[in-house]
Short mmCIF file of C-alpha atoms and ligand atoms in Angstrom, two decimals:
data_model
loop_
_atom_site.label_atom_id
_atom_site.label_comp_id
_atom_site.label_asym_id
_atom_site.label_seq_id
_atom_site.Cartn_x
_atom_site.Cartn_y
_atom_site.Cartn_z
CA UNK A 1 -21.71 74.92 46.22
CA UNK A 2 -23.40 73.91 42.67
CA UNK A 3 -21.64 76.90 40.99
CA UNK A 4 -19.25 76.54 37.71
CA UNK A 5 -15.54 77.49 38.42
CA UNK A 6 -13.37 77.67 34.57
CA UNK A 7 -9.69 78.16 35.43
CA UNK A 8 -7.50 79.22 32.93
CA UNK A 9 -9.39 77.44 30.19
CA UNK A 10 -8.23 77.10 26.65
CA UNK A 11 -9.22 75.34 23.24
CA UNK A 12 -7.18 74.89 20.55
CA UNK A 13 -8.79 73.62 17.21
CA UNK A 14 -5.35 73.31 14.73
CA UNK A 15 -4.55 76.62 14.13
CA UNK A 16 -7.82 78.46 15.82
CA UNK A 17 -8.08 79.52 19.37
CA UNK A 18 -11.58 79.04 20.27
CA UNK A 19 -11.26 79.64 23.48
CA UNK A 20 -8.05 81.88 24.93
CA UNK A 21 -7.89 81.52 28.90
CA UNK A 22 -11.17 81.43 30.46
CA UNK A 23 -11.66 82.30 34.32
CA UNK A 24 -15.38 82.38 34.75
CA UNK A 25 -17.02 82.00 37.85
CA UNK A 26 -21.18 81.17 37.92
CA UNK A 27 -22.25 81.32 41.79
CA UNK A 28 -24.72 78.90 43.22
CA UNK A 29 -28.17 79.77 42.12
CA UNK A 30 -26.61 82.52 39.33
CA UNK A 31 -28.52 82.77 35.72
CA UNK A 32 -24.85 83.93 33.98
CA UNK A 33 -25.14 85.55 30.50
CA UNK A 34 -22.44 84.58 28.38
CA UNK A 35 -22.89 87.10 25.03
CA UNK A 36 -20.38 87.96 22.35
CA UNK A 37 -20.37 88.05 18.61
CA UNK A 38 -20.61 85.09 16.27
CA UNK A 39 -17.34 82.77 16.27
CA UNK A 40 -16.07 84.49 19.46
CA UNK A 41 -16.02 80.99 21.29
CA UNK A 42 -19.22 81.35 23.26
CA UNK A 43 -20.62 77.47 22.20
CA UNK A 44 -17.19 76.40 22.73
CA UNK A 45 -17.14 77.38 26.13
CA UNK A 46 -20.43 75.64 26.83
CA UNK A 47 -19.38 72.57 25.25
CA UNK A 48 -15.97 72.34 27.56
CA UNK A 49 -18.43 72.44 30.41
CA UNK A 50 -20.86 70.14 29.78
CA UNK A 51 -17.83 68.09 28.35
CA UNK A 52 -18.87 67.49 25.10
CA UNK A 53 -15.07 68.81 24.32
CA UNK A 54 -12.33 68.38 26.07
CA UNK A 55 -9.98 71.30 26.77
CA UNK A 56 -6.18 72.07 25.51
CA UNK A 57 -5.28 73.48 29.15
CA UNK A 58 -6.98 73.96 32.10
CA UNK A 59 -9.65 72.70 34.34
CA UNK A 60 -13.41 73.08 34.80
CA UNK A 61 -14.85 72.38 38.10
CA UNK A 62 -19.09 72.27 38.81
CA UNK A 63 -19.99 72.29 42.66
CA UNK A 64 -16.37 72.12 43.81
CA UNK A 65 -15.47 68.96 42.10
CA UNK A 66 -12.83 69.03 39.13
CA UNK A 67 -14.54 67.41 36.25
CA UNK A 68 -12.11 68.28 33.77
CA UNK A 69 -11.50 64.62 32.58
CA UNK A 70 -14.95 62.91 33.47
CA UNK A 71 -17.21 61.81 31.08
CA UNK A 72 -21.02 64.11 29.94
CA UNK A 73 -23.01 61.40 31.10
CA UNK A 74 -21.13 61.31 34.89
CA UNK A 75 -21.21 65.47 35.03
CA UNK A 76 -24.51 66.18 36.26
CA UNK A 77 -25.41 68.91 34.00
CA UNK A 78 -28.12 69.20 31.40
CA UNK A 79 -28.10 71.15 27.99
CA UNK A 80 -29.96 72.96 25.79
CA UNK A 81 -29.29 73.15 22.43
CA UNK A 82 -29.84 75.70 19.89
CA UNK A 83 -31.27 73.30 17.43
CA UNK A 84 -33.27 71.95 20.31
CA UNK A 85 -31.51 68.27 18.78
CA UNK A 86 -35.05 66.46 19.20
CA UNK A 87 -35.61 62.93 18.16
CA UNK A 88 -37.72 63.10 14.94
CA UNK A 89 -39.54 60.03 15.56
CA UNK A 90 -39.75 59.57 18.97
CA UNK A 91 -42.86 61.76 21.10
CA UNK A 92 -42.77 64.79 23.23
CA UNK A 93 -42.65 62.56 26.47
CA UNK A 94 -40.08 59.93 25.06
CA UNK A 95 -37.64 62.53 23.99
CA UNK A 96 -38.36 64.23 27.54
CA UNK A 97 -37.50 60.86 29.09
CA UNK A 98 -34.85 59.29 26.86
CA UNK A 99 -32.21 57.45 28.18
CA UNK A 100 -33.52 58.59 31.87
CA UNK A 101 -34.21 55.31 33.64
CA UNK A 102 -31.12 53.40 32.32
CA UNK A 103 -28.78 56.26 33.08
CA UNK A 104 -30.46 57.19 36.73
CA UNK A 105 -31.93 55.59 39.01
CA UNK A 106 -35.24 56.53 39.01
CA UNK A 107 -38.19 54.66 38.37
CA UNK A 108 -41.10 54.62 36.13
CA UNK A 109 -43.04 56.15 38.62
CA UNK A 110 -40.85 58.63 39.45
CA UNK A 111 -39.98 59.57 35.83
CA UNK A 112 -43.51 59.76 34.69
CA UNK A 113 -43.81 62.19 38.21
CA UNK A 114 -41.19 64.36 37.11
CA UNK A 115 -42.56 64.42 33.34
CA UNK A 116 -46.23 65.29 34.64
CA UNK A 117 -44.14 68.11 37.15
CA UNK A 118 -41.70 69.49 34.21
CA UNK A 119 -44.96 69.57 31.48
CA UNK A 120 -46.78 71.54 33.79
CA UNK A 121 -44.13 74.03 34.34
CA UNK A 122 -43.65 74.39 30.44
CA UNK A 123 -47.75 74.04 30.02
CA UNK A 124 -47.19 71.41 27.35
CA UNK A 125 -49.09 68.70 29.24
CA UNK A 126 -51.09 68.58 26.01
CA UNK A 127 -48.63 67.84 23.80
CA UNK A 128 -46.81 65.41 25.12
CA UNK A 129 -47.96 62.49 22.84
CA UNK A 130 -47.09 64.52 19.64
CA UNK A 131 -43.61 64.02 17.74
CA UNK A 132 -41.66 67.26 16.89
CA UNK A 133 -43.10 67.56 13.12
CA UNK A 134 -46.52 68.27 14.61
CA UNK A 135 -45.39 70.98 17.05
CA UNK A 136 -44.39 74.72 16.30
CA UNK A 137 -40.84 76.22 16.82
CA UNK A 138 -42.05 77.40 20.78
CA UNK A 139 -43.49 73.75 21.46
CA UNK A 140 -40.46 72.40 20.32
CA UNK A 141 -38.05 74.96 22.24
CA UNK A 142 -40.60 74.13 25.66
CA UNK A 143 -39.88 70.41 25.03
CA UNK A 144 -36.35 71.16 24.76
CA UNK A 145 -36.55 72.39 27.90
CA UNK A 146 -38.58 69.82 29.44
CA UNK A 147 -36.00 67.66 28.70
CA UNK A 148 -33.35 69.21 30.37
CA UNK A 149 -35.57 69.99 33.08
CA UNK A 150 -37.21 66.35 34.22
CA UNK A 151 -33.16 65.55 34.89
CA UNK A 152 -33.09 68.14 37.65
CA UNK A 153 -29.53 68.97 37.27
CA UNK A 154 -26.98 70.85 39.17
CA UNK A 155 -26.15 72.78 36.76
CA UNK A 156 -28.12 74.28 33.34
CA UNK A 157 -26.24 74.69 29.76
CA UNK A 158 -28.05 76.82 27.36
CA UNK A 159 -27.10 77.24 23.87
CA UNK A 160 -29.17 79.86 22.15
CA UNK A 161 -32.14 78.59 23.04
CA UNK A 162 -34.52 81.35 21.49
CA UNK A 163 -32.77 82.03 18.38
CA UNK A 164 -34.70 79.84 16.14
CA UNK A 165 -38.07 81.74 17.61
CA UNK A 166 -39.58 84.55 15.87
CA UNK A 167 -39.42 87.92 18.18
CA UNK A 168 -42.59 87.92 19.28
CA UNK A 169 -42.48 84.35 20.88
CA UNK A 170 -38.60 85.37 21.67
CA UNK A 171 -39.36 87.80 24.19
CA UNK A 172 -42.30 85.71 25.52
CA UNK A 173 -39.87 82.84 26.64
CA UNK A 174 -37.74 84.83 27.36
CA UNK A 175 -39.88 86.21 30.03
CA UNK A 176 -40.71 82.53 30.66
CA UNK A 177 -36.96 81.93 31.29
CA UNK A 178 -36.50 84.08 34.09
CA UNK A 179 -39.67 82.47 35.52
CA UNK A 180 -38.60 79.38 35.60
CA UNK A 181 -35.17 80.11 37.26
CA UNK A 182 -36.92 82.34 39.76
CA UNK A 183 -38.70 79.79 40.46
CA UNK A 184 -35.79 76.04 40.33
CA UNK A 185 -32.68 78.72 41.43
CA UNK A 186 -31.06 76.07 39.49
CA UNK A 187 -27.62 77.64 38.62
CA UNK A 188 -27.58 77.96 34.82
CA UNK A 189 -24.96 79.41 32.25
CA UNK A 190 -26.74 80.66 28.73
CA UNK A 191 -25.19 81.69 25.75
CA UNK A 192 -26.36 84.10 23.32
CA UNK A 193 -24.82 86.66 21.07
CA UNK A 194 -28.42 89.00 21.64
CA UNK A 195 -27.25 91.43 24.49
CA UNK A 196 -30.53 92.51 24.77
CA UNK A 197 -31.39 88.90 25.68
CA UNK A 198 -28.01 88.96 27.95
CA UNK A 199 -29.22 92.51 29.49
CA UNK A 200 -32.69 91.12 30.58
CA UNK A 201 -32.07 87.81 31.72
CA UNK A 202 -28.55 87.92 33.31
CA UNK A 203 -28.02 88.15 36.74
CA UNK A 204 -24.42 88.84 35.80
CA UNK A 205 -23.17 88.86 31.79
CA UNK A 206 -20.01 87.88 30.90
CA UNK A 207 -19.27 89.74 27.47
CA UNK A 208 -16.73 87.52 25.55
CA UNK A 209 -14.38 88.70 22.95
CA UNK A 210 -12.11 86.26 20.68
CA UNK A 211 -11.96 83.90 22.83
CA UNK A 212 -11.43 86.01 26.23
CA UNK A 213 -14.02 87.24 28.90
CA UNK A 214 -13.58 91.00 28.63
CA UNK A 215 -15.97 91.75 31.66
CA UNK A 216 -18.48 90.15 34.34
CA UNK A 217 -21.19 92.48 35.62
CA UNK A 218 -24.39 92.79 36.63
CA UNK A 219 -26.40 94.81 33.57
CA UNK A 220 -26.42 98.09 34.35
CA UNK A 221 -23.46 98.29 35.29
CA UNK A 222 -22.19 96.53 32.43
CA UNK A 223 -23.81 99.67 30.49
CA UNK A 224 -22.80 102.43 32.95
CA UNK A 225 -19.24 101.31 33.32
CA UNK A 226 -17.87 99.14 30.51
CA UNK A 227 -13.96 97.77 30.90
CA UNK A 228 -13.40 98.12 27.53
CA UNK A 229 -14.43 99.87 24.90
CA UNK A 230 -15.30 96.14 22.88
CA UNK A 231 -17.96 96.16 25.67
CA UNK A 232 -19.13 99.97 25.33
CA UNK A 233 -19.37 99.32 21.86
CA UNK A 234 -21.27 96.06 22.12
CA UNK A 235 -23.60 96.42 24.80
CA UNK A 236 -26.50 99.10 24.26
CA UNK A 237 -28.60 99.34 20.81
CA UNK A 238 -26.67 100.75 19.26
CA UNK A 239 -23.48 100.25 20.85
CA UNK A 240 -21.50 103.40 22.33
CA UNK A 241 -20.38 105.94 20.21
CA UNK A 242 -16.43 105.99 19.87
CA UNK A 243 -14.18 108.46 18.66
CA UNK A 244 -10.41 108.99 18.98
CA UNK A 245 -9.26 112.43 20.10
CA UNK A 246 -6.35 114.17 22.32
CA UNK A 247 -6.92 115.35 26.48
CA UNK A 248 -6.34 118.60 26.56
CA UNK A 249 -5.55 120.69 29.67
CA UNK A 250 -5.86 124.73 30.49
CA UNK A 251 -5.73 125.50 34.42
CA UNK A 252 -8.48 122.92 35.37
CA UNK A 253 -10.35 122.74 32.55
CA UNK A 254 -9.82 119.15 30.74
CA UNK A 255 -11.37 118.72 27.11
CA UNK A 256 -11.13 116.16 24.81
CA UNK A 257 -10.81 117.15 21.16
CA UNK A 258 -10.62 116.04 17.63
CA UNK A 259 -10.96 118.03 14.50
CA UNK A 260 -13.00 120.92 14.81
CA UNK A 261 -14.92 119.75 17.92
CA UNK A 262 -14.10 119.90 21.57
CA UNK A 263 -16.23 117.38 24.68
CA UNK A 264 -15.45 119.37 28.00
CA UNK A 265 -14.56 117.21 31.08
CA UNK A 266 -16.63 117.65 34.80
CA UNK A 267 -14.80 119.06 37.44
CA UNK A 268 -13.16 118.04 39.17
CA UNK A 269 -10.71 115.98 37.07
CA UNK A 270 -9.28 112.78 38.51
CA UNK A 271 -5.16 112.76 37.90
CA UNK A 272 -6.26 109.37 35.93
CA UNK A 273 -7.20 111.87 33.53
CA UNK A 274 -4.65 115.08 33.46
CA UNK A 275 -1.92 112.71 33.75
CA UNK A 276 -2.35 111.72 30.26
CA UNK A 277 -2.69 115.79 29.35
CA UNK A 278 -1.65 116.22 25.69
CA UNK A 279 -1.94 111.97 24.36
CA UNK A 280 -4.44 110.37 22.30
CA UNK A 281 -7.59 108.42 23.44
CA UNK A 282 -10.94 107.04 22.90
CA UNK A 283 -13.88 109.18 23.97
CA UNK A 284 -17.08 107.53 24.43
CA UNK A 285 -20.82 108.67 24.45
CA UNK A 286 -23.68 106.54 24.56
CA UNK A 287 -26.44 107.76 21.61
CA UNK A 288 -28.73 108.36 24.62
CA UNK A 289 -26.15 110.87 26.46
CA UNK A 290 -26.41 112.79 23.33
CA UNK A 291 -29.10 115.89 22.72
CA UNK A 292 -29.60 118.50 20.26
CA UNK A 293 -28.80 122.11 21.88
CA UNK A 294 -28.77 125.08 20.46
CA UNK A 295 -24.81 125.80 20.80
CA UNK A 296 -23.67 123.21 21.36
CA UNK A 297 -20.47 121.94 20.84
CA UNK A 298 -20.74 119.21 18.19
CA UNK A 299 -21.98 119.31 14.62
CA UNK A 300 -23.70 116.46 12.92
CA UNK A 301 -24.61 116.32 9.67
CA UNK A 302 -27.75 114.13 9.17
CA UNK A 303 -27.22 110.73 6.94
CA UNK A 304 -29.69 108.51 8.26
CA UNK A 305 -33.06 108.95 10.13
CA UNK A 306 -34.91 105.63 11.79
CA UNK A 307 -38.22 106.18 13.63
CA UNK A 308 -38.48 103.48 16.32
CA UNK A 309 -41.79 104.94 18.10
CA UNK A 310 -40.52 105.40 21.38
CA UNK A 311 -37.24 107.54 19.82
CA UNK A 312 -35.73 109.27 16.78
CA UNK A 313 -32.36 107.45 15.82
CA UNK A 314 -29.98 109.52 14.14
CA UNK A 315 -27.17 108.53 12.17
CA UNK A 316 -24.56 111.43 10.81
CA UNK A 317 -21.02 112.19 11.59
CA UNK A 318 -19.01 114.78 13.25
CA UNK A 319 -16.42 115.81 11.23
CA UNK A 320 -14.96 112.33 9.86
CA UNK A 321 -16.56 110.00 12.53
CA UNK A 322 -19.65 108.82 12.46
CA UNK A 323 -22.21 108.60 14.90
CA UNK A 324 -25.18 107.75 16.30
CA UNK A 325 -27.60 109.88 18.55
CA UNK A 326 -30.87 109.09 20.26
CA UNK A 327 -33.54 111.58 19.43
CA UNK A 328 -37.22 112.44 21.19
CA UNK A 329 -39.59 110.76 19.10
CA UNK A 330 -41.11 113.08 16.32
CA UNK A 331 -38.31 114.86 16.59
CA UNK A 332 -38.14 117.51 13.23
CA UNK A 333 -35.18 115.83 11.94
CA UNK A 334 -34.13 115.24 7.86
CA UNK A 335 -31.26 113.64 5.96
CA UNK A 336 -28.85 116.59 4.91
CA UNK A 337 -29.92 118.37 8.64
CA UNK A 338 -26.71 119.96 10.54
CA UNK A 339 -27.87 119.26 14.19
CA UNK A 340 -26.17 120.75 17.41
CA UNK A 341 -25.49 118.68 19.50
CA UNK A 342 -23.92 118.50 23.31
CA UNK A 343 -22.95 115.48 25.73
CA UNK A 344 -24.18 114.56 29.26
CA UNK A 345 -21.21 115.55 31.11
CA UNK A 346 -22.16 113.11 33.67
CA UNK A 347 -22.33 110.30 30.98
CA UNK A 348 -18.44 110.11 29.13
CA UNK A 349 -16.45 107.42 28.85
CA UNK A 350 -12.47 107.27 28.75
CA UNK A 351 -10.73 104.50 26.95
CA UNK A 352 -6.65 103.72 26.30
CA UNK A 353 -6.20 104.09 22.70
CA UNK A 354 -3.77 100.95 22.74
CA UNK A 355 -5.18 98.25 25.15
CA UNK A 356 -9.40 99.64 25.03
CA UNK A 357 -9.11 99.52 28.51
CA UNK A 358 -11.75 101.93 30.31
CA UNK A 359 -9.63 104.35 32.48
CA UNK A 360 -12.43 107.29 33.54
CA UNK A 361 -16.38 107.35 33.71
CA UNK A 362 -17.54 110.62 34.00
CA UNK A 363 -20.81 109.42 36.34
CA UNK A 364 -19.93 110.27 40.27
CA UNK A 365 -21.51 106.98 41.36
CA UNK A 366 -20.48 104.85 38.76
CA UNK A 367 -16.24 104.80 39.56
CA UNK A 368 -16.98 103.73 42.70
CA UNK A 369 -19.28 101.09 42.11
CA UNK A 370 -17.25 99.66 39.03
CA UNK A 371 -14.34 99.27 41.77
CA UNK A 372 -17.04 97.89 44.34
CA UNK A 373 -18.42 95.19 42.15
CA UNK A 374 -16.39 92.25 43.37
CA UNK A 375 -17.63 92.76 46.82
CA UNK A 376 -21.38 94.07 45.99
CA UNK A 377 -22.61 91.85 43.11
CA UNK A 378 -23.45 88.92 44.63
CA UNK A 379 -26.45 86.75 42.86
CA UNK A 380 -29.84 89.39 42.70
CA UNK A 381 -32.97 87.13 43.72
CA UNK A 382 -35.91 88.15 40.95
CA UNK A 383 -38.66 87.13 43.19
N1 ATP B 1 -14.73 71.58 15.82
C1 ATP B 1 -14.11 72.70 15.41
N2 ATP B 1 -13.04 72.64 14.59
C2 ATP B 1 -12.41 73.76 14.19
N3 ATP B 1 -12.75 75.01 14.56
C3 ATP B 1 -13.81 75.13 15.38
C4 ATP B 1 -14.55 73.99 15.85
N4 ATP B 1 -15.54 74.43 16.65
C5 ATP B 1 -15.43 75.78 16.68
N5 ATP B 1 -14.39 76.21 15.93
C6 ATP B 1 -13.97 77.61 15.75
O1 ATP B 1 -13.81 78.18 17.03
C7 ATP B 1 -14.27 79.51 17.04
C8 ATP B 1 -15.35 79.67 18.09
O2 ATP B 1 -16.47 78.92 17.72
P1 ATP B 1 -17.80 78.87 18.62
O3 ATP B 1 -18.74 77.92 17.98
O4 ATP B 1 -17.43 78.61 20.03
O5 ATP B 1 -18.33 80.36 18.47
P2 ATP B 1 -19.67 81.05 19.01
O6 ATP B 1 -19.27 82.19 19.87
O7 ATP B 1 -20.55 80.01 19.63
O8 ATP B 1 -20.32 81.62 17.68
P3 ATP B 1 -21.88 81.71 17.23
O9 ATP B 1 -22.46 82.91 17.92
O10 ATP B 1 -21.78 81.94 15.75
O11 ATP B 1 -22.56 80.42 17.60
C9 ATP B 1 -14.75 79.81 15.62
O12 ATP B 1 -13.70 80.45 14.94
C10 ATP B 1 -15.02 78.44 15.06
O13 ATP B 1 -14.84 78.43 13.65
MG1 MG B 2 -22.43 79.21 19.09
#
C-alpha cells in the first residue's frame, strides 16, 4: 500500500489551530483533492506530510509505515510548490536533478535516463538548458513538475500548482494533470482552494473547513449530497443557495417556509424530516434547481444580471434573503424584474440549523448513495 493514512492530526502555531484533527485517508493510486478557503489549513496539511512541519498530536503514515518523526529527505515523497521554488541560477535540467545523485543512488546514467523520460512527458526536452528567467510561467510550472517527477516517488504533494498560471494555460495543465496520473497512478494529494480545479481533477475531494475535513467524496456526489451546508455552499459556482426557514406539517404534506414564501417537500416524507415538524432549519437549492414558472411559489426581485454565454445568472432576493438562480441563456431578464420562480422538488437540501449538518436530500438516488459511499467509492481509473 503507497496510500497516505493522517490520524488524528493537529497543528498548533501559538494561539492558531492550523490544523484541528485530521483523519484523511488517500488510497493507493488515488489523485485526492484537498480544497477549502484561504487560511483554512490546506498547505499546512501538506507540509505535515511531506514533513516539512512537524505535528502537535498525531501521526502520519505513507505506505503503511509511521513517518511521523522521520526526516523530508528519508520520506519518499516529492512536492510541488506553489511558487514552483526554482533555483534562479541553476538550468532546467540541474534544478530537475539537484541533489539527486548524492541523496539516491542512482547514477549519472540513470539520472540523465529519467531526465530525458520525465522531459518528454512534460514536452520540455527543449528547454532544458534554459534557467527559469528565460522560461514562461507554464515552462516553469512543467519544470516544477519534472522535478518532482524524475524522483519517482511514492507519494505526490501538490501545493497549488496552477495558481500562478493565467486561465487559459490553467485549464490546459490541468487537463495535463490528469494525464499524467492516468498515466504514473502515482498516488498524489493536491491542494487548491479552486473547487472547480478540485471537481475536475479529484478522484475523491476532501473539502476542508478551519482546520477540519468536513467531507470526502467523489465529485458528484460531493455536489448532489453535501454533509454540510459549508460544503453546499462551497462547492458549485456559485455555491448553494441557503436560507433559514421552519418544517411545516398538514396530513402529509411537509413545506418549508419563511416569510411570505413556502418550498413544498416530495412525498413521501422520511420521519428524518416530520420529526422535526414545527423547528427551524436550513433549506438549500442549488441556482441550477431553480426556474422561472409562471406561479410559482417564490418571488425574486432582480438585483443583478451576469451573462455567462452558456446561462443567465441571476442575483435578487426572496423576501430578505438573497439568492442566486441559473437562467437559460438570453433569457428576457432586467434589474428591478419580479421573477417567479419554483424548485426541483427532486433537488432540496435539508440542513440542522445548529451543527450544518445535512439531514435530508430530496433526490431518490442520492440518500442511498451518500450512505453507500464508504463501500462504493473506491479509486475511479480515468483511462
Ligand atoms: N508558520 C506559521 N506560524 C503561524 N501561523 C501559521 C503558520 N503557518 C500557517 N499559519 C496559520 O495557519 C492557518 C492555516 O494556514 P495554511 O497556510 O495551512 O492555509 P491554506 O489553507 O493553505 O491557505 P491558502 O489557501 O491561503 O494558501 C492560517 O491561519 C495561517 O495564518
Ligand atoms: Mg496554502
Amino acid at each position: 500500500m503507497t496510500g497516505i493514512t493522517t490520524t488524528d492530526l493537529v497543528k498548533r502555531f501559538d494561539d492558531v489551530t492550523a490544523v484541528d484533527g485530521v483523519d484523511l485517508n488517500v488510497r493507493e493510486g488515488e489523485f485526492l483533492v484537498l480544497v477549502g478557503p484561504s487560511g483554512c489549513g490546506k498547505s499546512t496539511t501538506l507540509r505535515l506530510l511531506a514533513g516539512l512541519e512537524s505535528p502537535t498530536e498525531g501521526a502520519v503514515a505513507i505506505a503503511d509505515e509511521d513517518v511521523t518523526t522521520t526526516s523530508p529527505g528519508e520520506r519518499d515523497v516529492a512536492m510541488v510548490f506553489q511558487s514552483y521554488a526554482l533555483y534562479p541560477h541553476m538550468t532546467a535540467r540541474e534544478n530537475m536533478t539537484f541533489g539527486l545523485t548524492t541523496a539516491t543512488q542512482f547514477t549519472d546514467d540513470e539520472v540523465n535516463d529519467r531526465v530525458a523520460e520525465a522531459a518528454e512527458i512534460l514536452d520540455i526536452e527543449d528547454l532544458l538548458d534554459r534557467t527559469p528567467s528565460a522560461l514562461s510561467g507554464g515552462e516553469q510550472q512543467r519544470v516544477a513538475i519534472g522535478r518532482a517527477l524524475v524522483r519517482d516517488p511514492e507519494v505526490f504533494l501538490m501545493d497549488e500548482p496552477l495558481s500562478n498560471l493565467d486561465a487559459k494555460l490553467r485549464v490546459q495543465m490541468r487537463a495535463e494533470l490528469a494525464e499524467l496520473h492516468a498515466q504514473l497512478q502515482t498516488t498524489t494529494l493536491y491542494v487548491t482552494h479552486d473547487q472547480v480545479e478540485a471537481m475536475t481533477l479529484g478522484d475523491r475531494v476532501a473539502v476542508m473547513n478551519d482546520g477540519e475535513i468536513q467531507q470526502v467524496a467523489p465529485p458528484q456526489l460531493l455536489y448532489d449530497a453535501p454533509a454540510t451546508r459549508f460544503v453546499a455552499e462551497f462547492i458549485g459556482s456559485p455555491g448553494m443557495n441557503t436560507v433559514e426557514g421552519t418544517i411545516k406539517r398538514r396530513g402529509d404534506a411537509v413545506h418549508v417556509t419563511w416569510e411570505q414564501n413556502t418550498v413544498p417537500l416530495p412525498r413521501p416524507v422520511p420521519e428524518a424530516v416530520t420529526s422535526r415538524a414545527g423547528e427551524s432549519v436550513v433549506l438549500g437549492v442549488r441556482p441550477e434547481d431553480l426556474s422561472q414558472e409562471k406561479r410559482g411559489p417564490l418571488n425574486m426581485e432582480v438585483t443583478v444580471t451576469e451573462p455567462l454565454g452558456d446561462s443567465l445568472l441571476t442575483r435578487g432576493v426572496v423576501g430578505a434573503t438573497e439568492m442566486e438562480v441559473s437562467l437559460p441563456p438570453r433569457s428576457a431578464v432586467n434589474v428591478g424584474d419580479v421573477l417567479s420562480l419554483t424548485a426541483d422538488p427532486q433537488r432540496l437540501h435539508l440542513f440542522d440549523v445548529e451543527t450544518g449538518a445535512a439531514f435530508y436530500h430530496s433526490a431518490d438516488d442520492v440518500a442511498s448513495e451518500a450512505t453507500d459511499q464508504t463501500a462504493r467509492d473506491a479509486p475511479r481509473s480515468r483511462t
